Amino acid sequence: MLNLTDITVRLGGRAIIDGATAKLPPKGRIGLIGRNGAGKTTLIKLLTGQIESDLGSIDMPRGTTLGYIAQEAPSGQTTPFEEVLAADKERTALMAESETCQDPDRLGDVYERLIAIDAYSAPSRASQILVGLGFDEAAQHRPLDSFSGGWRMRVALASLLFSEPDLLLLDEPSNHLDLEAVLWLEDFLKSYPATILLVSHERDFLNNVVDHILHLQGGKLTLYPGGYDAFERQRAERQAQLASARAKQQAQREHLQAYIAKNSARASTAKQAQSRVKMLAKMQPVAEMIDDPSLSFDFPDPDELRPPLVTLDMASVGYGDVAILKRLNLRLDPDDRI
């Protein structure tokens, strides 16, 4: 579906992505992970054509459609329902042509194509996606300008999901969603009919949605099968294997060095010692797997407070001169759980 070969991207003289190679499986649900600043957004921009690579190539089937949410949320007097329907540009153009076309042959072709792309069920699909992302029937027909930025970003996400691109690119798609919408999105993506490449820092979301993890570290890409938990397990196993290989190589290196030091000066063994020197020179060091830098937090234990923490004695509370609650008596102690 998508092949990245020896991709290098330099920003400000520094290689953000350095000779990265990966082959993404067709119709795969791939989670792109890496520490902050590793280059995940740079890779997304590269795939969408917003930037170009300094070296390498990107290969995908001819005619592949890509979908990505723009930085700016949609706005104006258009409704969420209208915005989502308009995301299918082919359907919108064909529907408009069907109302004005005078050529019977062309009109037949238009209706045939509309049926082929299931155009007449589009309003129902658009409404279902909007409902899943939290828009009830009334909200679907309010102007976009009446919503906050977060809700308008939900409309942008709905439009992207409705358009069903061959390669769906999602960068932190759950950022503007509540728990109910996140659960709906998980189910939607699990049944998505094409390839997904998504960036997320949410472990559960990755475990529930993706079937591959694409790890970006040190400018390189490594593809692992399974969700995030499977990635961590495989990475730990790979670290252990590399550590074992390094230990074996170090033992072999020390053995060769000891043999060379002991036998180089002897005429009878100098040839064998020289052979060991060549072996030592050809020995390539086993690369060490570098861990991502992490932060540790220390929360000191606070001093214990003497009870009571709070006491109300015949208190009144309200707004201005209006008392809403009166004659309140309450005591809160440090070990209370209310």
mmCIF file of C-alpha atoms in Angstrom:
data_model
loop_
_atom_site.group_PDB
_atom_site.id
_atom_site.type_symbol
_atom_site.label_atom_id
_atom_site.label_comp_id
_atom_site.label_asym_id
_atom_site.label_seq_id
_atom_site.Cartn_x
_atom_site.Cartn_y
_atom_site.Cartn_z
ATOM 1 C CA MET A 1 0.000 0.000 0.000
ATOM 2 C CA LEU A 2 2.648 2.539 1.084
ATOM 3 C CA ASN A 3 6.424 2.142 0.837
ATOM 4 C CA LEU A 4 8.912 4.563 2.391
ATOM 5 C CA THR A 5 12.479 4.041 1.170
ATOM 6 C CA ASP A 6 15.531 5.746 2.708
ATOM 7 C CA ILE A 7 13.551 8.884 3.595
ATOM 8 C CA THR A 8 15.584 11.794 4.948
ATOM 9 C CA VAL A 9 14.079 15.120 6.036
ATOM 10 C CA ARG A 10 16.280 17.913 7.368
ATOM 11 C CA LEU A 11 14.899 20.908 9.222
ATOM 12 C CA GLY A 12 17.201 23.708 10.318
ATOM 13 C CA GLY A 13 20.230 21.694 9.284
ATOM 14 C CA ARG A 14 19.248 18.733 11.490
ATOM 15 C CA ALA A 15 18.013 15.377 10.149
ATOM 16 C CA ILE A 16 14.607 14.841 11.748
ATOM 17 C CA ILE A 17 14.075 11.683 9.695
ATOM 18 C CA ASP A 18 17.297 9.988 8.647
ATOM 19 C CA GLY A 19 17.265 7.175 6.087
ATOM 20 C CA ALA A 20 13.938 5.783 7.323
ATOM 21 C CA THR A 21 12.436 2.795 5.515
ATOM 22 C CA ALA A 22 9.086 1.084 6.113
ATOM 23 C CA LYS A 23 6.501 -0.912 4.194
ATOM 24 C CA LEU A 24 2.967 -0.385 5.474
ATOM 25 C CA PRO A 25 0.529 -3.275 4.989
ATOM 26 C CA PRO A 26 -2.573 -2.719 2.807
ATOM 27 C CA LYS A 27 -5.707 -1.946 4.854
ATOM 28 C CA GLY A 28 -3.571 -1.900 7.981
ATOM 29 C CA ARG A 29 -4.443 0.151 11.060
ATOM 30 C CA ILE A 30 -1.040 1.525 12.016
ATOM 31 C CA GLY A 31 -0.238 3.534 15.124
ATOM 32 C CA LEU A 32 2.643 5.978 14.606
ATOM 33 C CA ILE A 33 4.446 6.505 17.924
ATOM 34 C CA GLY A 34 7.595 8.207 19.146
ATOM 35 C CA ARG A 35 8.632 10.716 21.777
ATOM 36 C CA ASN A 36 7.711 14.377 21.366
ATOM 37 C CA GLY A 37 9.993 15.927 18.753
ATOM 38 C CA ALA A 38 10.838 12.593 17.121
ATOM 39 C CA GLY A 39 9.283 13.683 13.805
ATOM 40 C CA LYS A 40 5.787 12.166 13.763
ATOM 41 C CA THR A 41 4.075 15.340 12.521
ATOM 42 C CA THR A 42 6.930 15.864 10.055
ATOM 43 C CA LEU A 43 6.247 12.407 8.612
ATOM 44 C CA ILE A 44 2.513 13.177 8.322
ATOM 45 C CA LYS A 45 3.305 16.454 6.520
ATOM 46 C CA LEU A 46 5.626 14.570 4.200
ATOM 47 C CA LEU A 47 2.909 12.066 3.287
ATOM 48 C CA THR A 48 0.372 14.820 2.628
ATOM 49 C CA GLY A 49 2.778 16.750 0.425
ATOM 50 C CA GLN A 50 3.083 19.765 2.733
ATOM 51 C CA ILE A 51 6.861 19.277 2.752
ATOM 52 C CA GLU A 52 9.284 17.322 0.562
ATOM 53 C CA SER A 53 11.992 14.889 1.586
ATOM 54 C CA ASP A 54 15.661 15.708 1.012
ATOM 55 C CA LEU A 55 16.363 12.101 0.047
ATOM 56 C CA GLY A 56 14.441 8.883 -0.540
ATOM 57 C CA SER A 57 11.120 8.022 -2.118
ATOM 58 C CA ILE A 58 7.483 7.399 -1.235
ATOM 59 C CA ASP A 59 5.600 4.879 -3.353
ATOM 60 C CA MET A 60 1.874 4.160 -3.288
ATOM 61 C CA PRO A 61 -0.627 2.891 -5.869
ATOM 62 C CA ARG A 62 -1.644 5.375 -8.552
ATOM 63 C CA GLY A 63 -4.882 7.168 -7.704
ATOM 64 C CA THR A 64 -4.584 6.654 -3.938
ATOM 65 C CA THR A 65 -6.590 9.266 -2.035
ATOM 66 C CA LEU A 66 -5.242 10.708 1.224
ATOM 67 C CA GLY A 67 -7.274 12.312 3.982
ATOM 68 C CA TYR A 68 -5.943 14.589 6.725
ATOM 69 C CA ILE A 69 -7.580 17.131 9.054
ATOM 70 C CA ALA A 70 -6.454 20.695 8.385
ATOM 71 C CA GLN A 71 -5.173 22.846 11.241
ATOM 72 C CA GLU A 72 -8.091 25.296 11.016
ATOM 73 C CA ALA A 73 -11.582 24.274 12.087
ATOM 74 C CA PRO A 74 -14.418 24.844 9.565
ATOM 75 C CA SER A 75 -16.554 27.923 10.143
ATOM 76 C CA GLY A 76 -19.346 29.993 8.633
ATOM 77 C CA GLN A 77 -23.118 29.630 8.324
ATOM 78 C CA THR A 78 -22.872 26.123 6.842
ATOM 79 C CA THR A 79 -24.286 23.421 9.127
ATOM 80 C CA PRO A 80 -22.305 20.368 10.308
ATOM 81 C CA PHE A 81 -24.583 18.147 8.206
ATOM 82 C CA GLU A 82 -23.940 20.205 5.049
ATOM 83 C CA GLU A 83 -20.207 20.373 5.761
ATOM 84 C CA VAL A 84 -19.913 16.602 6.101
ATOM 85 C CA LEU A 85 -21.945 15.882 2.951
ATOM 86 C CA ALA A 86 -19.790 18.325 0.966
ATOM 87 C CA ALA A 87 -16.668 16.348 1.952
ATOM 88 C CA ASP A 88 -17.532 13.802 -0.756
ATOM 89 C CA LYS A 89 -16.566 16.066 -3.625
ATOM 90 C CA GLU A 90 -17.430 13.571 -6.363
ATOM 91 C CA ARG A 91 -20.950 13.062 -5.006
ATOM 92 C CA THR A 92 -21.472 16.820 -4.615
ATOM 93 C CA ALA A 93 -20.378 17.490 -8.200
ATOM 94 C CA LEU A 94 -22.500 14.668 -9.628
ATOM 95 C CA MET A 95 -25.599 15.708 -7.686
ATOM 96 C CA ALA A 96 -25.225 19.265 -8.975
ATOM 97 C CA GLU A 97 -24.724 18.016 -12.545
ATOM 98 C CA SER A 98 -27.780 15.758 -12.337
ATOM 99 C CA GLU A 99 -29.964 18.829 -11.761
ATOM 100 C CA THR A 100 -28.665 20.816 -14.753
ATOM 101 C CA CYS A 101 -27.532 18.235 -17.315
ATOM 102 C CA GLN A 102 -29.527 18.277 -20.596
ATOM 103 C CA ASP A 103 -27.672 15.462 -22.370
ATOM 104 C CA PRO A 104 -29.618 12.188 -21.861
ATOM 105 C CA ASP A 105 -26.531 10.012 -22.398
ATOM 106 C CA ARG A 106 -24.428 12.007 -19.943
ATOM 107 C CA LEU A 107 -27.297 12.106 -17.459
ATOM 108 C CA GLY A 108 -27.506 8.308 -17.613
ATOM 109 C CA ASP A 109 -23.806 8.075 -16.858
ATOM 110 C CA VAL A 110 -24.207 10.463 -13.927
ATOM 111 C CA TYR A 111 -27.034 8.451 -12.365
ATOM 112 C CA GLU A 112 -25.119 5.231 -12.912
ATOM 113 C CA ARG A 113 -22.107 6.661 -11.090
ATOM 114 C CA LEU A 114 -24.285 8.008 -8.268
ATOM 115 C CA ILE A 115 -25.661 4.519 -7.717
ATOM 116 C CA ALA A 116 -22.166 2.999 -7.858
ATOM 117 C CA ILE A 117 -20.849 5.273 -5.090
ATOM 118 C CA ASP A 118 -23.986 4.742 -2.982
ATOM 119 C CA ALA A 119 -24.724 8.443 -3.146
ATOM 120 C CA TYR A 120 -28.332 8.238 -2.012
ATOM 121 C CA SER A 121 -27.456 6.704 1.356
ATOM 122 C CA ALA A 122 -24.907 9.458 2.000
ATOM 123 C CA PRO A 123 -27.222 11.663 4.129
ATOM 124 C CA SER A 124 -27.903 8.739 6.454
ATOM 125 C CA ARG A 125 -24.181 7.907 6.747
ATOM 126 C CA ALA A 126 -23.283 11.538 7.399
ATOM 127 C CA SER A 127 -25.899 11.805 10.143
ATOM 128 C CA GLN A 128 -24.723 8.560 11.790
ATOM 129 C CA ILE A 129 -21.135 9.798 11.926
ATOM 130 C CA LEU A 130 -22.213 13.139 13.416
ATOM 131 C CA VAL A 131 -24.361 11.395 16.025
ATOM 132 C CA GLY A 132 -21.413 9.174 16.941
ATOM 133 C CA LEU A 133 -19.288 12.277 17.514
ATOM 134 C CA GLY A 134 -21.900 13.887 19.760
ATOM 135 C CA PHE A 135 -24.159 15.929 17.445
ATOM 136 C CA ASP A 136 -27.874 15.342 17.975
ATOM 137 C CA GLU A 137 -30.430 16.064 15.252
ATOM 138 C CA ALA A 138 -30.843 19.718 16.212
ATOM 139 C CA ALA A 139 -27.092 20.357 16.497
ATOM 140 C CA GLN A 140 -26.477 18.912 13.044
ATOM 141 C CA HIS A 141 -28.469 21.772 11.504
ATOM 142 C CA ARG A 142 -27.076 24.708 13.486
ATOM 143 C CA PRO A 143 -24.531 27.079 11.850
ATOM 144 C CA LEU A 144 -20.910 26.138 12.407
ATOM 145 C CA ASP A 145 -20.204 29.561 13.901
ATOM 146 C CA SER A 146 -22.513 28.723 16.808
ATOM 147 C CA PHE A 147 -20.109 25.984 17.993
ATOM 148 C CA SER A 148 -16.853 26.239 19.915
ATOM 149 C CA GLY A 149 -13.540 25.458 18.228
ATOM 150 C CA GLY A 150 -13.443 21.994 19.734
ATOM 151 C CA TRP A 151 -16.860 21.073 18.356
ATOM 152 C CA ARG A 152 -15.980 22.476 14.945
ATOM 153 C CA MET A 153 -12.894 20.230 14.949
ATOM 154 C CA ARG A 154 -15.288 17.340 15.519
ATOM 155 C CA VAL A 155 -17.066 18.420 12.328
ATOM 156 C CA ALA A 156 -13.703 18.353 10.527
ATOM 157 C CA LEU A 157 -13.123 14.822 11.811
ATOM 158 C CA ALA A 158 -16.630 13.762 10.749
ATOM 159 C CA SER A 159 -16.014 15.143 7.248
ATOM 160 C CA LEU A 160 -12.761 13.223 6.981
ATOM 161 C CA LEU A 161 -14.327 9.944 8.124
ATOM 162 C CA PHE A 162 -17.251 10.422 5.746
ATOM 163 C CA SER A 163 -14.975 10.947 2.727
ATOM 164 C CA GLU A 164 -13.330 7.507 3.292
ATOM 165 C CA PRO A 165 -9.879 8.169 1.764
ATOM 166 C CA ASP A 166 -7.669 5.216 0.823
ATOM 167 C CA LEU A 167 -5.093 6.400 3.368
ATOM 168 C CA LEU A 168 -6.629 7.984 6.458
ATOM 169 C CA LEU A 169 -4.116 10.103 8.404
ATOM 170 C CA LEU A 170 -5.131 11.011 11.957
ATOM 171 C CA ASP A 171 -3.049 13.120 14.348
ATOM 172 C CA GLU A 172 -4.350 12.758 17.929
ATOM 173 C CA PRO A 173 -7.980 12.236 16.774
ATOM 174 C CA SER A 174 -9.330 11.883 20.326
ATOM 175 C CA ASN A 175 -8.083 15.313 21.490
ATOM 176 C CA HIS A 176 -11.465 17.065 21.196
ATOM 177 C CA LEU A 177 -13.656 14.085 22.092
ATOM 178 C CA ASP A 178 -15.358 12.970 25.285
ATOM 179 C CA LEU A 179 -15.283 9.341 26.403
ATOM 180 C CA GLU A 180 -18.504 8.367 24.598
ATOM 181 C CA ALA A 181 -17.262 9.802 21.298
ATOM 182 C CA VAL A 182 -13.851 8.153 21.742
ATOM 183 C CA LEU A 183 -15.505 4.742 22.205
ATOM 184 C CA TRP A 184 -17.609 5.316 19.081
ATOM 185 C CA LEU A 185 -14.508 6.355 17.122
ATOM 186 C CA GLU A 186 -12.671 3.202 18.214
ATOM 187 C CA ASP A 187 -15.484 1.028 16.831
ATOM 188 C CA PHE A 188 -15.642 3.057 13.621
ATOM 189 C CA LEU A 189 -11.906 2.797 12.952
ATOM 190 C CA LYS A 190 -11.813 -0.934 13.688
ATOM 191 C CA SER A 191 -14.146 -1.495 10.743
ATOM 192 C CA TYR A 192 -12.611 1.140 8.441
ATOM 193 C CA PRO A 193 -12.266 -0.407 4.952
ATOM 194 C CA ALA A 194 -8.899 1.154 3.994
ATOM 195 C CA THR A 195 -5.488 1.977 5.513
ATOM 196 C CA ILE A 196 -5.168 4.100 8.657
ATOM 197 C CA LEU A 197 -2.048 5.806 9.988
ATOM 198 C CA LEU A 198 -2.743 7.512 13.300
ATOM 199 C CA VAL A 199 -0.700 9.350 15.902
ATOM 200 C CA SER A 200 -1.854 8.951 19.489
ATOM 201 C CA HIS A 201 -0.358 9.041 22.968
ATOM 202 C CA GLU A 202 -3.289 7.085 24.453
ATOM 203 C CA ARG A 203 -2.255 3.527 25.212
ATOM 204 C CA ASP A 204 -5.812 2.130 25.424
ATOM 205 C CA PHE A 205 -6.846 3.804 22.168
ATOM 206 C CA LEU A 206 -3.869 2.248 20.354
ATOM 207 C CA ASN A 207 -4.500 -1.185 21.866
ATOM 208 C CA ASN A 208 -8.179 -1.078 20.883
ATOM 209 C CA VAL A 209 -7.722 0.187 17.305
ATOM 210 C CA VAL A 210 -4.385 -0.589 15.641
ATOM 211 C CA ASP A 211 -2.955 -3.864 14.354
ATOM 212 C CA HIS A 212 0.584 -2.511 13.786
ATOM 213 C CA ILE A 213 2.857 -0.026 15.557
ATOM 214 C CA LEU A 214 5.245 2.132 13.513
ATOM 215 C CA HIS A 215 7.951 3.347 15.900
ATOM 216 C CA LEU A 216 9.882 6.483 14.951
ATOM 217 C CA GLN A 217 13.111 6.839 16.932
ATOM 218 C CA GLY A 218 16.466 8.365 16.085
ATOM 219 C CA GLY A 219 15.159 9.214 12.625
ATOM 220 C CA LYS A 220 14.479 5.530 11.845
ATOM 221 C CA LEU A 221 11.201 3.634 11.412
ATOM 222 C CA THR A 222 10.501 0.152 12.767
ATOM 223 C CA LEU A 223 7.210 -1.688 12.158
ATOM 224 C CA TYR A 224 5.872 -4.054 14.835
ATOM 225 C CA PRO A 225 2.766 -6.276 14.515
ATOM 226 C CA GLY A 226 0.034 -5.888 17.140
ATOM 227 C CA GLY A 227 -1.085 -3.096 19.431
ATOM 228 C CA TYR A 228 0.873 -0.989 21.879
ATOM 229 C CA ASP A 229 1.210 -3.690 24.532
ATOM 230 C CA ALA A 230 2.545 -6.094 21.900
ATOM 231 C CA PHE A 231 5.008 -3.400 20.767
ATOM 232 C CA GLU A 232 6.358 -2.939 24.293
ATOM 233 C CA ARG A 233 6.750 -6.705 24.729
ATOM 234 C CA GLN A 234 8.524 -7.161 21.377
ATOM 235 C CA ARG A 235 10.765 -4.179 22.009
ATOM 236 C CA ALA A 236 11.757 -5.528 25.430
ATOM 237 C CA GLU A 237 12.528 -8.921 23.857
ATOM 238 C CA ARG A 238 14.603 -7.243 21.166
ATOM 239 C CA GLN A 239 16.521 -5.254 23.781
ATOM 240 C CA ALA A 240 17.286 -8.471 25.672
ATOM 241 C CA GLN A 241 18.468 -10.193 22.480
ATOM 242 C CA LEU A 242 20.734 -7.270 21.585
ATOM 243 C CA ALA A 243 22.156 -7.155 25.113
ATOM 244 C CA SER A 244 22.900 -10.888 24.933
ATOM 245 C CA ALA A 245 24.499 -10.532 21.483
ATOM 246 C CA ARG A 246 26.650 -7.635 22.705
ATOM 247 C CA ALA A 247 27.793 -9.634 25.715
ATOM 248 C CA LYS A 248 28.736 -12.613 23.515
ATOM 249 C CA GLN A 249 30.563 -10.351 21.086
ATOM 250 C CA GLN A 250 32.467 -8.640 23.884
ATOM 251 C CA ALA A 251 33.537 -12.029 25.267
ATOM 252 C CA GLN A 252 34.702 -13.101 21.800
ATOM 253 C CA ARG A 253 36.532 -9.803 21.309
ATOM 254 C CA GLU A 254 38.370 -10.206 24.642
ATOM 255 C CA HIS A 255 39.284 -13.790 23.750
ATOM 256 C CA LEU A 256 40.755 -12.688 20.404
ATOM 257 C CA GLN A 257 42.632 -9.793 21.997
ATOM 258 C CA ALA A 258 44.127 -12.119 24.618
ATOM 259 C CA TYR A 259 45.210 -14.589 21.912
ATOM 260 C CA ILE A 260 46.798 -11.795 19.841
ATOM 261 C CA ALA A 261 48.677 -10.364 22.839
ATOM 262 C CA LYS A 262 49.983 -13.807 23.800
ATOM 263 C CA ASN A 263 50.958 -15.140 20.371
ATOM 264 C CA SER A 264 51.962 -12.159 18.185
ATOM 265 C CA ALA A 265 55.614 -12.268 19.232
ATOM 266 C CA ARG A 266 56.102 -15.984 18.593
ATOM 267 C CA ALA A 267 57.225 -16.980 15.139
ATOM 268 C CA SER A 268 55.299 -20.251 15.309
ATOM 269 C CA THR A 269 51.964 -18.539 16.084
ATOM 270 C CA ALA A 270 52.408 -15.090 14.502
ATOM 271 C CA LYS A 271 50.436 -16.101 11.398
ATOM 272 C CA GLN A 272 47.489 -17.307 13.492
ATOM 273 C CA ALA A 273 47.677 -14.128 15.594
ATOM 274 C CA GLN A 274 47.611 -11.980 12.457
ATOM 275 C CA SER A 275 44.546 -13.884 11.303
ATOM 276 C CA ARG A 276 42.864 -13.049 14.629
ATOM 277 C CA VAL A 277 43.743 -9.370 14.109
ATOM 278 C CA LYS A 278 41.871 -9.396 10.783
ATOM 279 C CA MET A 279 38.904 -11.138 12.412
ATOM 280 C CA LEU A 280 38.843 -8.471 15.122
ATOM 281 C CA ALA A 281 38.979 -5.661 12.554
ATOM 282 C CA LYS A 282 36.029 -7.120 10.611
ATOM 283 C CA MET A 283 33.878 -7.551 13.705
ATOM 284 C CA GLN A 284 31.003 -5.057 13.539
ATOM 285 C CA PRO A 285 29.752 -3.904 16.954
ATOM 286 C CA VAL A 286 26.190 -4.896 17.814
ATOM 287 C CA ALA A 287 24.104 -1.720 17.866
ATOM 288 C CA GLU A 288 22.641 -0.772 21.211
ATOM 289 C CA MET A 289 18.902 -0.029 21.334
ATOM 290 C CA ILE A 290 18.521 3.477 22.724
ATOM 291 C CA ASP A 291 15.699 4.135 25.154
ATOM 292 C CA ASP A 292 13.619 7.264 24.746
ATOM 293 C CA PRO A 293 14.448 9.869 27.390
ATOM 294 C CA SER A 294 11.898 10.007 30.185
ATOM 295 C CA LEU A 295 10.994 12.301 33.040
ATOM 296 C CA SER A 296 10.602 11.253 36.643
ATOM 297 C CA PHE A 297 8.459 13.120 39.158
ATOM 298 C CA ASP A 298 8.898 13.232 42.910
ATOM 299 C CA PHE A 299 5.894 14.216 45.005
ATOM 300 C CA PRO A 300 7.015 14.676 48.625
ATOM 301 C CA ASP A 301 4.637 13.548 51.363
ATOM 302 C CA PRO A 302 2.938 16.579 52.961
ATOM 303 C CA ASP A 303 2.886 17.144 56.681
ATOM 304 C CA GLU A 304 -0.227 15.850 58.398
ATOM 305 C CA LEU A 305 -2.808 18.467 59.293
ATOM 306 C CA ARG A 306 -4.573 18.472 62.620
ATOM 307 C CA PRO A 307 -8.349 18.099 62.507
ATOM 308 C CA PRO A 308 -10.669 19.657 61.688
ATOM 309 C CA LEU A 309 -9.880 20.794 58.137
ATOM 310 C CA VAL A 310 -13.121 22.747 57.703
ATOM 311 C CA THR A 311 -15.883 23.654 60.124
ATOM 312 C CA LEU A 312 -19.197 25.315 59.274
ATOM 313 C CA ASP A 313 -21.253 26.557 62.210
ATOM 314 C CA MET A 314 -24.698 27.963 61.362
ATOM 315 C CA ALA A 315 -23.308 29.218 58.033
ATOM 316 C CA SER A 316 -25.227 30.705 55.117
ATOM 317 C CA VAL A 317 -24.144 30.747 51.464
ATOM 318 C CA GLY A 318 -25.616 32.394 48.393
ATOM 319 C CA TYR A 319 -25.157 35.131 45.796
ATOM 320 C CA GLY A 320 -24.946 38.798 46.755
ATOM 321 C CA ASP A 321 -27.595 39.431 49.400
ATOM 322 C CA VAL A 322 -29.613 36.285 48.534
ATOM 323 C CA ALA A 323 -28.935 33.331 50.869
ATOM 324 C CA ILE A 324 -29.481 30.011 49.045
ATOM 325 C CA LEU A 325 -28.520 27.703 51.931
ATOM 326 C CA LYS A 326 -28.848 28.557 55.625
ATOM 327 C CA ARG A 327 -28.036 27.137 59.068
ATOM 328 C CA LEU A 328 -25.261 24.885 57.703
ATOM 329 C CA ASN A 329 -23.349 22.805 60.252
ATOM 330 C CA LEU A 330 -20.490 20.666 58.924
ATOM 331 C CA ARG A 331 -17.099 19.353 59.999
ATOM 332 C CA LEU A 332 -14.468 17.833 57.639
ATOM 333 C CA ASP A 333 -11.517 15.871 59.053
ATOM 334 C CA PRO A 334 -8.334 14.740 57.185
ATOM 335 C CA ASP A 335 -9.387 11.063 57.012
ATOM 336 C CA ASP A 336 -12.958 11.717 55.804
ATOM 337 C CA ARG A 337 -14.096 10.205 52.493
ATOM 338 C CA ILE A 338 -17.335 11.864 51.430
#
